[in-house]
XYZ file of N, CA and C in Angstrom:
708
model
N 0.848 -1.187 0.000
C 0.000 0.000 0.000
C 0.887 1.241 0.000
N 0.698 2.131 -0.951
C 1.495 3.344 -1.016
C 0.836 4.431 -0.182
N 1.635 5.484 0.139
C 1.133 6.593 0.945
C 1.235 7.875 0.157
N 0.336 8.849 0.432
C 0.400 10.109 -0.282
C 1.633 10.894 0.101
N 2.035 11.804 -0.785
C 3.130 12.703 -0.479
C 2.802 13.489 0.779
N 3.843 13.886 1.519
C 3.609 14.623 2.753
C 3.034 16.002 2.490
N 3.176 16.515 1.260
C 2.718 17.883 0.989
C 1.779 17.990 -0.194
N 1.644 16.950 -1.027
C 0.838 17.055 -2.234
C -0.153 15.898 -2.327
N -1.375 16.236 -2.682
C -2.399 15.231 -2.941
C -2.142 14.618 -4.310
N -2.132 13.297 -4.401
C -1.805 12.585 -5.637
C -3.089 12.174 -6.357
N -3.498 12.899 -7.415
C -4.756 12.572 -8.093
C -4.712 11.225 -8.807
N -3.553 10.820 -9.297
C -3.450 9.529 -9.978
C -3.632 8.381 -8.994
N -3.008 8.493 -7.820
C -3.202 7.483 -6.777
C -4.675 7.407 -6.383
N -5.306 8.574 -6.256
C -6.718 8.630 -5.889
C -7.583 7.937 -6.944
N -7.348 8.258 -8.220
C -8.154 7.670 -9.296
C -8.012 6.155 -9.326
N -6.780 5.657 -9.233
C -6.558 4.214 -9.276
C -7.225 3.531 -8.088
N -7.103 4.130 -6.900
C -7.709 3.528 -5.710
C -9.219 3.440 -5.847
N -9.856 4.499 -6.376
C -11.306 4.504 -6.556
C -11.720 3.469 -7.588
N -11.080 3.475 -8.748
C -11.510 2.616 -9.847
C -11.196 1.142 -9.613
N -10.147 0.849 -8.841
C -9.790 -0.542 -8.560
C -10.375 -1.032 -7.236
N -11.084 -0.146 -6.522
C -11.670 -0.542 -5.249
C -10.634 -0.826 -4.182
N -9.480 -0.157 -4.274
C -8.408 -0.325 -3.291
C -8.716 0.561 -2.093
N -9.592 0.071 -1.223
C -10.049 0.905 -0.107
C -8.930 1.175 0.894
N -7.955 0.275 0.990
C -6.841 0.512 1.890
C -6.067 1.757 1.507
N -5.711 1.870 0.221
C -4.997 3.054 -0.250
C -5.892 4.284 -0.206
N -7.173 4.103 -0.520
C -8.097 5.231 -0.540
C -8.238 5.840 0.852
N -8.379 5.006 1.858
C -8.554 5.504 3.218
C -7.309 6.255 3.687
N -6.125 5.822 3.244
C -4.891 6.486 3.655
C -4.778 7.902 3.108
N -5.606 8.249 2.133
C -5.606 9.609 1.599
C -6.381 10.573 2.503
N -7.058 10.055 3.520
C -7.803 10.888 4.467
C -6.975 11.143 5.723
N -7.097 12.342 6.267
C -6.459 12.657 7.539
C -7.129 11.858 8.661
N -6.409 11.682 9.759
C -6.929 10.887 10.870
C -8.258 11.430 11.379
N -8.411 12.764 11.409
C -9.635 13.383 11.928
C -10.504 13.954 10.806
N -10.429 13.359 9.625
C -11.186 13.848 8.469
C -12.690 13.730 8.693
N -13.427 14.499 7.901
C -14.895 14.479 7.943
C -15.416 14.247 6.531
N -16.377 13.337 6.414
C -16.967 12.980 5.121
C -18.461 13.297 5.177
N -18.936 14.126 4.255
C -20.330 14.572 4.234
C -21.003 14.097 2.953
N -22.163 13.464 3.083
C -22.879 12.910 1.926
C -24.276 13.513 1.834
N -24.618 13.992 0.631
C -25.947 14.535 0.351
C -26.532 13.747 -0.808
N -27.740 13.204 -0.608
C -28.398 12.448 -1.673
C -29.902 12.486 -1.461
N -30.624 11.527 -2.050
C -32.084 11.544 -1.977
C -32.616 11.409 -0.559
N -31.922 10.647 0.270
C -32.432 10.383 1.616
C -31.809 11.259 2.684
N -30.712 11.946 2.364
C -30.065 12.832 3.328
C -29.865 14.195 2.676
N -30.863 15.084 2.782
C -30.826 16.385 2.104
C -29.818 17.326 2.735
N -29.577 18.484 2.107
C -28.563 19.408 2.627
C -28.755 19.805 4.084
N -30.006 19.886 4.556
C -30.236 20.270 5.953
C -29.919 19.150 6.937
N -29.858 17.891 6.447
C -29.573 16.749 7.305
C -28.681 15.754 6.568
N -27.474 16.152 6.202
C -26.599 15.233 5.462
C -26.084 14.107 6.361
N -25.647 13.030 5.738
C -24.894 12.025 6.465
C -23.494 12.568 6.699
N -23.025 12.525 7.933
C -21.691 13.010 8.264
C -20.949 11.894 9.003
N -19.797 11.501 8.451
C -18.970 10.462 9.056
C -17.645 11.099 9.442
N -17.218 10.880 10.674
C -16.016 11.548 11.187
C -14.941 10.534 11.570
N -13.717 10.835 11.177
C -12.580 9.997 11.532
C -12.230 9.009 10.443
N -10.926 8.765 10.260
C -10.463 7.872 9.192
C -11.033 6.471 9.329
N -11.128 5.971 10.559
C -11.628 4.608 10.759
C -13.069 4.470 10.283
N -13.943 5.412 10.688
C -15.348 5.357 10.273
C -15.481 5.584 8.770
N -14.664 6.476 8.209
C -14.685 6.692 6.762
C -14.252 5.420 6.034
N -13.279 4.718 6.611
C -12.863 3.443 6.020
C -13.992 2.436 5.971
N -14.788 2.371 7.049
C -15.948 1.462 7.054
C -16.922 1.836 5.948
N -17.155 3.150 5.771
C -18.063 3.608 4.733
C -17.523 3.260 3.354
N -16.239 3.464 3.119
C -15.636 3.155 1.821
C -15.736 1.672 1.504
N -15.520 0.831 2.504
C -15.629 -0.609 2.270
C -17.062 -1.007 1.943
N -18.044 -0.348 2.573
C -19.440 -0.618 2.236
C -19.724 -0.228 0.789
N -19.275 0.961 0.403
C -19.542 1.451 -0.949
C -18.926 0.527 -1.989
N -17.676 0.128 -1.771
C -16.975 -0.662 -2.777
C -17.296 -2.149 -2.702
N -18.108 -2.553 -1.711
C -18.565 -3.945 -1.684
C -19.755 -4.158 -2.614
N -20.351 -3.070 -3.090
C -21.500 -3.182 -3.976
C -21.047 -3.599 -5.373
N -21.897 -4.342 -6.037
C -21.568 -4.843 -7.371
C -21.780 -3.723 -8.398
N -20.735 -2.948 -8.633
C -20.789 -1.866 -9.596
C -19.370 -1.491 -9.999
N -19.250 -0.800 -11.119
C -17.953 -0.282 -11.542
C -17.854 1.188 -11.157
N -16.633 1.656 -10.919
C -16.373 3.044 -10.536
C -15.435 3.673 -11.561
N -15.752 4.876 -11.992
C -14.902 5.592 -12.937
C -14.808 7.059 -12.529
N -13.587 7.530 -12.302
C -13.364 8.944 -12.020
C -13.302 9.667 -13.365
N -14.263 10.544 -13.611
C -14.357 11.216 -14.907
C -13.411 12.411 -14.992
N -13.264 13.129 -13.881
C -12.412 14.305 -13.880
C -12.006 14.624 -12.454
N -10.767 15.048 -12.288
C -10.279 15.474 -10.977
C -9.432 16.724 -11.177
N -9.809 17.797 -10.493
C -9.133 19.087 -10.630
C -8.628 19.515 -9.266
N -7.368 19.951 -9.195
C -6.767 20.388 -7.936
C -6.292 21.825 -8.088
N -6.608 22.642 -7.089
C -6.133 24.015 -7.056
C -5.814 24.373 -5.613
N -4.529 24.500 -5.318
C -4.120 24.816 -3.964
C -4.531 23.736 -2.983
N -5.235 24.133 -1.936
C -5.672 23.198 -0.904
C -7.088 22.678 -1.132
N -7.523 22.698 -2.391
C -8.865 22.228 -2.727
C -8.809 21.344 -3.970
N -9.709 20.386 -4.030
C -9.824 19.523 -5.198
C -11.299 19.237 -5.440
N -11.621 18.873 -6.679
C -12.989 18.493 -7.044
C -12.916 17.340 -8.027
N -13.872 16.429 -7.933
C -13.891 15.334 -8.904
C -15.324 14.869 -9.145
N -15.517 14.250 -10.293
C -16.787 13.619 -10.624
C -16.536 12.125 -10.802
N -17.510 11.328 -10.386
C -17.375 9.871 -10.449
C -18.667 9.268 -10.996
N -18.512 8.289 -11.876
C -19.668 7.569 -12.417
C -19.579 6.112 -11.996
N -20.676 5.606 -11.410
C -20.771 4.205 -11.010
C -21.882 3.550 -11.816
N -21.653 2.314 -12.244
C -22.625 1.611 -13.081
C -22.919 0.242 -12.464
N -24.209 -0.021 -12.209
C -24.644 -1.326 -11.729
C -24.706 -2.320 -12.884
N -24.705 -3.634 -12.603
C -24.770 -4.628 -13.667
C -25.989 -4.485 -14.578
N -27.116 -3.938 -14.053
C -28.307 -3.776 -14.882
C -28.265 -2.507 -15.734
N -27.157 -1.762 -15.667
C -26.996 -0.572 -16.496
C -27.359 0.730 -15.820
N -28.023 0.679 -14.658
C -28.363 1.909 -13.953
C -27.108 2.575 -13.410
N -27.121 3.905 -13.421
C -25.925 4.670 -13.096
C -26.143 5.576 -11.883
N -25.033 5.855 -11.200
C -24.982 6.837 -10.123
C -23.884 7.830 -10.480
N -24.183 9.102 -10.418
C -23.184 10.138 -10.674
C -22.978 10.929 -9.391
N -21.729 11.105 -8.996
C -21.430 11.879 -7.802
C -20.431 12.978 -8.117
N -20.569 14.086 -7.420
C -19.656 15.211 -7.520
C -19.187 15.553 -6.122
N -17.881 15.765 -5.964
C -17.321 15.957 -4.629
C -16.344 17.127 -4.605
N -16.338 17.815 -3.473
C -15.364 18.867 -3.185
C -14.513 18.405 -2.007
N -13.187 18.562 -2.139
C -12.255 18.125 -1.111
C -11.479 19.310 -0.557
N -11.333 19.362 0.765
C -10.412 20.290 1.412
C -9.179 19.486 1.803
N -7.996 20.013 1.483
C -6.755 19.275 1.651
C -5.830 19.962 2.646
N -4.998 19.144 3.302
C -3.943 19.665 4.175
C -2.839 18.618 4.240
N -1.613 19.023 3.957
C -0.461 18.121 4.009
C -0.657 16.880 3.149
N -1.295 17.066 1.988
C -1.446 15.962 1.049
C -2.574 15.002 1.360
N -3.403 15.296 2.369
C -4.501 14.407 2.723
C -5.830 15.163 2.740
N -6.906 14.411 2.629
C -8.249 14.986 2.640
C -8.665 15.228 4.086
N -9.030 16.451 4.402
C -9.515 16.756 5.756
C -11.037 16.909 5.783
N -11.629 17.197 4.631
C -13.088 17.288 4.536
C -13.516 16.974 3.116
N -14.561 16.168 2.985
C -15.125 15.853 1.667
C -16.630 16.024 1.712
N -17.154 16.766 0.740
C -18.601 16.913 0.567
C -18.978 16.295 -0.767
N -19.891 15.331 -0.742
C -20.288 14.600 -1.946
C -21.789 14.717 -2.157
N -22.190 14.971 -3.403
C -23.595 15.001 -3.801
C -23.795 13.913 -4.846
N -24.842 13.087 -4.676
C -25.077 11.951 -5.569
C -26.461 12.033 -6.223
N -26.544 11.463 -7.437
C -27.825 11.339 -8.139
C -27.877 9.983 -8.818
N -29.080 9.389 -8.867
C -29.280 8.054 -9.421
C -30.175 8.087 -10.653
N -29.976 7.072 -11.518
C -30.977 6.790 -12.543
C -32.255 6.321 -11.858
N -33.385 6.636 -12.474
C -34.672 6.202 -11.936
C -35.376 5.219 -12.863
N -34.753 4.910 -14.008
C -35.410 4.035 -14.981
C -35.390 2.586 -14.511
N -36.519 1.880 -14.595
C -36.539 0.468 -14.238
C -35.853 -0.379 -15.299
N -35.593 -1.645 -14.972
C -34.994 -2.560 -15.932
C -35.927 -2.775 -17.111
N -35.342 -3.088 -18.262
C -36.130 -3.240 -19.485
C -36.841 -4.592 -19.543
N -36.397 -5.571 -18.751
C -36.977 -6.912 -18.784
C -37.284 -7.362 -17.357
N -38.193 -8.336 -17.207
C -38.497 -8.824 -15.859
C -37.247 -9.378 -15.177
N -37.039 -9.011 -13.926
C -35.896 -9.503 -13.160
C -36.359 -9.832 -11.746
N -35.560 -10.592 -11.030
C -35.862 -10.896 -9.638
C -34.557 -10.985 -8.858
N -34.660 -10.783 -7.563
C -33.525 -10.925 -6.669
C -33.948 -11.804 -5.500
N -32.960 -12.375 -4.821
C -33.232 -13.301 -3.728
C -32.391 -12.899 -2.529
N -33.041 -12.655 -1.396
C -32.299 -12.261 -0.199
C -31.410 -13.378 0.336
N -31.584 -14.622 -0.150
C -30.683 -15.691 0.276
C -29.295 -15.498 -0.301
N -29.182 -14.690 -1.386
C -27.899 -14.340 -1.973
C -27.897 -12.830 -2.237
N -27.874 -12.025 -1.170
C -27.991 -10.573 -1.327
C -26.822 -9.978 -2.099
N -27.106 -8.866 -2.802
C -26.066 -8.183 -3.559
C -25.036 -7.553 -2.638
N -25.429 -7.246 -1.405
C -24.540 -6.596 -0.447
C -25.080 -6.854 0.948
N -24.191 -6.955 1.906
C -24.583 -7.162 3.301
C -23.797 -6.191 4.172
N -24.495 -5.461 5.029
C -23.857 -4.592 6.016
C -24.093 -5.184 7.402
N -23.018 -5.527 8.086
C -23.110 -6.067 9.439
C -22.848 -4.956 10.450
N -23.568 -4.961 11.533
C -23.347 -4.028 12.621
C -23.703 -4.740 13.923
N -23.320 -4.166 15.070
C -23.653 -4.827 16.338
C -25.149 -5.117 16.447
N -25.476 -6.396 16.570
C -26.848 -6.861 16.771
C -27.748 -6.610 15.564
N -27.172 -6.313 14.399
C -27.993 -6.054 13.223
C -27.324 -6.490 11.939
N -28.148 -6.722 10.938
C -27.666 -7.132 9.623
C -28.623 -6.544 8.591
N -28.065 -5.895 7.553
C -28.882 -5.336 6.488
C -28.476 -5.989 5.170
N -29.436 -6.602 4.489
C -29.190 -7.288 3.222
C -29.820 -6.475 2.090
N -29.071 -6.270 1.020
C -29.508 -5.422 -0.081
C -29.814 -6.262 -1.318
N -30.934 -5.970 -1.947
C -31.265 -6.506 -3.258
C -31.458 -5.321 -4.200
N -30.664 -5.248 -5.259
C -30.767 -4.130 -6.200
C -31.661 -4.563 -7.361
N -32.760 -3.831 -7.551
C -33.717 -4.207 -8.582
C -34.510 -2.970 -9.016
N -34.777 -2.865 -10.296
C -35.547 -1.741 -10.802
C -34.873 -0.408 -10.597
N -33.540 -0.399 -10.571
C -32.815 0.847 -10.414
C -32.726 1.341 -8.984
N -33.090 0.497 -8.019
C -33.025 0.913 -6.625
C -32.734 -0.286 -5.743
N -32.407 -0.006 -4.486
C -32.162 -1.060 -3.516
C -33.395 -1.293 -2.656
N -33.695 -2.566 -2.418
C -34.661 -2.977 -1.404
C -33.858 -3.719 -0.343
N -34.133 -3.457 0.929
C -33.317 -4.071 1.967
C -34.160 -4.911 2.924
N -33.501 -5.903 3.487
C -34.079 -6.682 4.580
C -33.219 -6.429 5.813
N -33.836 -5.852 6.835
C -33.138 -5.563 8.087
C -33.459 -6.661 9.092
N -32.427 -7.312 9.603
C -32.577 -8.363 10.609
C -31.948 -7.834 11.892
N -32.788 -7.521 12.880
C -32.351 -6.827 14.086
C -32.616 -7.695 15.313
N -31.566 -7.909 16.097
C -31.648 -8.815 17.244
C -32.306 -8.135 18.448
N -32.870 -8.913 19.361
C -33.409 -8.348 20.605
C -32.341 -7.517 21.315
N -32.713 -6.331 21.747
C -31.771 -5.427 22.386
C -31.193 -4.387 21.447
N -31.417 -4.552 20.135
C -30.895 -3.572 19.177
C -31.608 -2.231 19.340
N -30.844 -1.150 19.266
C -31.393 0.196 19.332
C -30.551 1.099 18.444
N -31.221 1.904 17.590
C -30.490 2.750 16.638
C -29.528 3.683 17.355
N -29.975 4.364 18.400
C -29.146 5.358 19.076
C -27.935 4.739 19.763
N -27.974 3.451 20.020
C -26.852 2.780 20.681
C -25.938 2.084 19.689
N -26.497 1.455 18.663
C -25.713 0.598 17.792
C -25.408 1.195 16.420
N -26.093 2.254 16.019
C -25.872 2.849 14.694
C -25.418 4.299 14.789
N -26.001 5.050 15.689
C -25.722 6.490 15.805
C -24.241 6.839 15.854
N -23.378 6.090 16.574
C -21.971 6.492 16.672
C -21.273 6.655 15.327
N -21.746 5.988 14.282
C -21.104 6.082 12.969
C -21.871 6.949 11.978
N -22.942 7.614 12.418
C -23.790 8.343 11.486
C -23.583 9.852 11.499
N -23.208 10.417 12.623
C -23.008 11.859 12.687
C -24.286 12.655 12.842
N -25.410 11.998 13.118
C -26.673 12.683 13.381
C -27.257 12.154 14.690
N -28.013 13.008 15.396
C -28.587 12.603 16.677
C -29.718 11.597 16.510
N -30.417 11.668 15.360
C -31.521 10.762 15.073
C -31.325 10.135 13.695
N -32.001 9.043 13.441
C -31.953 8.420 12.118
C -32.678 9.323 11.129
N -31.987 9.726 10.054
C -32.566 10.642 9.083
C -33.028 9.925 7.812
N -33.129 8.611 7.866
C -33.658 7.859 6.732
C -35.180 7.797 6.814
N -35.818 7.771 5.650
C -37.274 7.610 5.560
C -37.539 6.137 5.261
N -38.164 5.445 6.195
C -38.422 4.015 6.048
C -39.882 3.779 5.657
N -40.074 2.957 4.644
C -41.412 2.468 4.295
C -41.259 0.984 4.007
N -42.017 0.161 4.707
C -41.849 -1.259 4.478
C -42.781 -2.120 5.298
N -42.461 -3.411 5.331
C -43.302 -4.441 5.935
C -42.531 -5.118 7.052
N -43.100 -5.122 8.250
C -42.483 -5.798 9.387
C -42.913 -7.260 9.348
N -41.983 -8.117 8.912
C -42.312 -9.523 8.705
C -42.375 -10.302 10.014
N -41.571 -9.907 10.999
C -41.613 -10.593 12.295
C -41.082 -9.667 13.379
N -41.443 -9.977 14.616
C -40.978 -9.190 15.742
C -41.820 -7.951 16.001
N -41.370 -7.164 16.954
C -42.039 -5.918 17.338
C -40.985 -4.831 17.422
N -41.327 -3.637 16.924
C -40.393 -2.515 16.948
C -41.069 -1.277 17.520
N -40.272 -0.468 18.211
C -40.750 0.800 18.737
C -39.955 1.934 18.143
N -40.530 3.145 18.175
C -39.820 4.323 17.674
C -40.220 5.542 18.495
N -39.325 6.529 18.498
C -39.609 7.818 19.125
C -39.170 8.907 18.172
N -40.096 9.845 17.848
C -39.788 10.943 16.948
C -39.115 12.082 17.717
N -38.612 13.063 16.975
C -37.904 14.187 17.586
C -38.779 14.953 18.570
N -40.102 14.992 18.334
C -40.996 15.725 19.234
C -41.449 14.898 20.434
N -40.897 13.676 20.577
C -41.239 12.827 21.711
C -42.343 11.835 21.444
N -43.012 11.921 20.294
C -44.077 10.978 19.948
C -43.512 9.568 19.822
N -44.163 8.599 20.453
C -43.720 7.211 20.391
C -44.787 6.349 19.726
N -44.335 5.263 19.087
C -45.245 4.304 18.458
C -44.610 2.925 18.530
N -45.452 1.906 18.442
C -44.981 0.526 18.459
C -45.672 -0.233 17.333
N -44.917 -1.113 16.646
C -45.425 -1.828 15.480
C -45.179 -3.313 15.649
N -46.141 -4.114 15.186
C -46.033 -5.561 15.287
C -45.956 -6.231 13.936
N -45.616 -7.514 13.949
C -45.488 -8.295 12.721
C -46.767 -8.222 11.893
N -46.603 -8.079 10.584
C -47.735 -8.005 9.669
C -48.137 -6.602 9.312
N -47.565 -5.591 9.978
C -47.918 -4.205 9.699
C -47.028 -3.619 8.600
N -47.632 -2.756 7.793
C -46.902 -1.968 6.806
C -46.668 -0.597 7.428
N -45.422 -0.141 7.428
C -45.021 1.018 8.223
C -44.428 2.104 7.337
N -44.760 3.352 7.640
C -44.077 4.505 7.043
C -43.531 5.337 8.196
N -42.203 5.466 8.247
C -41.541 6.135 9.360
C -40.686 7.284 8.821
N -41.102 8.541 9.053
C -40.377 9.700 8.508
C -38.995 9.854 9.127
N -38.128 10.642 8.493
C -36.814 10.923 9.070
C -36.940 11.638 10.415
N -35.918 11.468 11.257
C -35.887 12.140 12.550
C -36.455 11.276 13.657
N -35.890 10.088 13.847
C -36.437 9.157 14.837
C -35.334 8.294 15.445
N -35.622 7.725 16.590
C -34.853 6.628 17.155
C -35.732 5.392 17.027
N -35.125 4.227 16.939
C -35.890 2.993 16.810
C -35.234 1.869 17.575
N -36.023 0.857 17.973
C -35.476 -0.245 18.754
C -36.355 -1.484 18.603
N -35.775 -2.631 18.951
C -36.514 -3.896 18.960
C -37.167 -4.060 20.312
N -38.437 -4.404 20.307
C -39.198 -4.625 21.534
C -39.288 -6.128 21.792
N -39.020 -6.551 23.034
C -39.187 -7.950 23.387
C -38.008 -8.820 22.999
N -38.250 -10.117 22.976
C -37.180 -11.109 22.796
C -37.197 -11.786 21.435
N -37.992 -11.275 20.499
C -38.043 -11.867 19.159
C -37.280 -10.988 18.176
N -36.500 -11.620 17.307
C -35.777 -10.894 16.267
C -36.767 -10.191 15.343
N -36.472 -8.944 15.008
C -37.321 -8.176 14.095
C -36.751 -8.263 12.686
N -37.623 -8.544 11.736
C -37.240 -8.592 10.321
C -38.116 -7.595 9.570
N -37.483 -6.604 8.966
C -38.205 -5.513 8.313
C -37.760 -5.408 6.863
N -38.707 -5.467 5.920
C -38.434 -5.304 4.499
C -38.701 -3.845 4.139
N -37.669 -3.127 3.705
C -37.754 -1.685 3.488
C -37.480 -1.367 2.030
N -38.458 -0.729 1.378
C -38.271 -0.371 -0.036
C -38.018 1.116 -0.242
N -37.826 1.863 0.852
C -37.585 3.297 0.687
C -36.278 3.763 1.322
N -35.663 2.975 2.170
C -34.510 3.433 2.929
C -33.387 3.975 2.046
N -33.188 3.388 0.871
C -32.062 3.768 0.017
C -32.426 4.815 -1.008
N -33.614 5.406 -0.935
C -33.965 6.456 -1.888
C -33.238 7.747 -1.524
């Protein structure tokens, strides 16, 4: 694994790391206390996803590059202590994601990155299916597992959450927000879940219910049964 120059950001190293999925080299381009900010369909400018620290950014990079897609850096421009680049990602079904990012640099490393993303919305041209027994991507976290199926130009996820799981305890430390800012719409296949909104409103949901949960909430598993939630909006 190579390291960036002590004084200059290396755009060629950056491009190769992104396109080859070399997350080890990519993470080394970030400062130890770097901040990564993401704006997209589910995290608007007023409530972006913010990840702090090289270790947490590394986890995010490994999640991104574990997805079945190609990455291409279209352009990278550097001026002084700032850089900008555009990246195109393509899923196997042809759907594309375009991202644009601004980087603040110091001593050859990224100290802050702001990224804005946009997705294709077109569905596949032919009938397709996916199977959660062989998910396209899996995110593991303490007491939780999220399985992704990419279909129709979007991700559908199955969340498997163990008894005792709570968003504010097991997810919040890596999110950079006080509450979950994702909009969930889906079907609770098993278990019981509770939530509390920012204004203090609480609700509880049982197996068989179809749920719409706006951004700005904490959530947890109620009781001793594993909760399984099928979510078709979380990744929008």
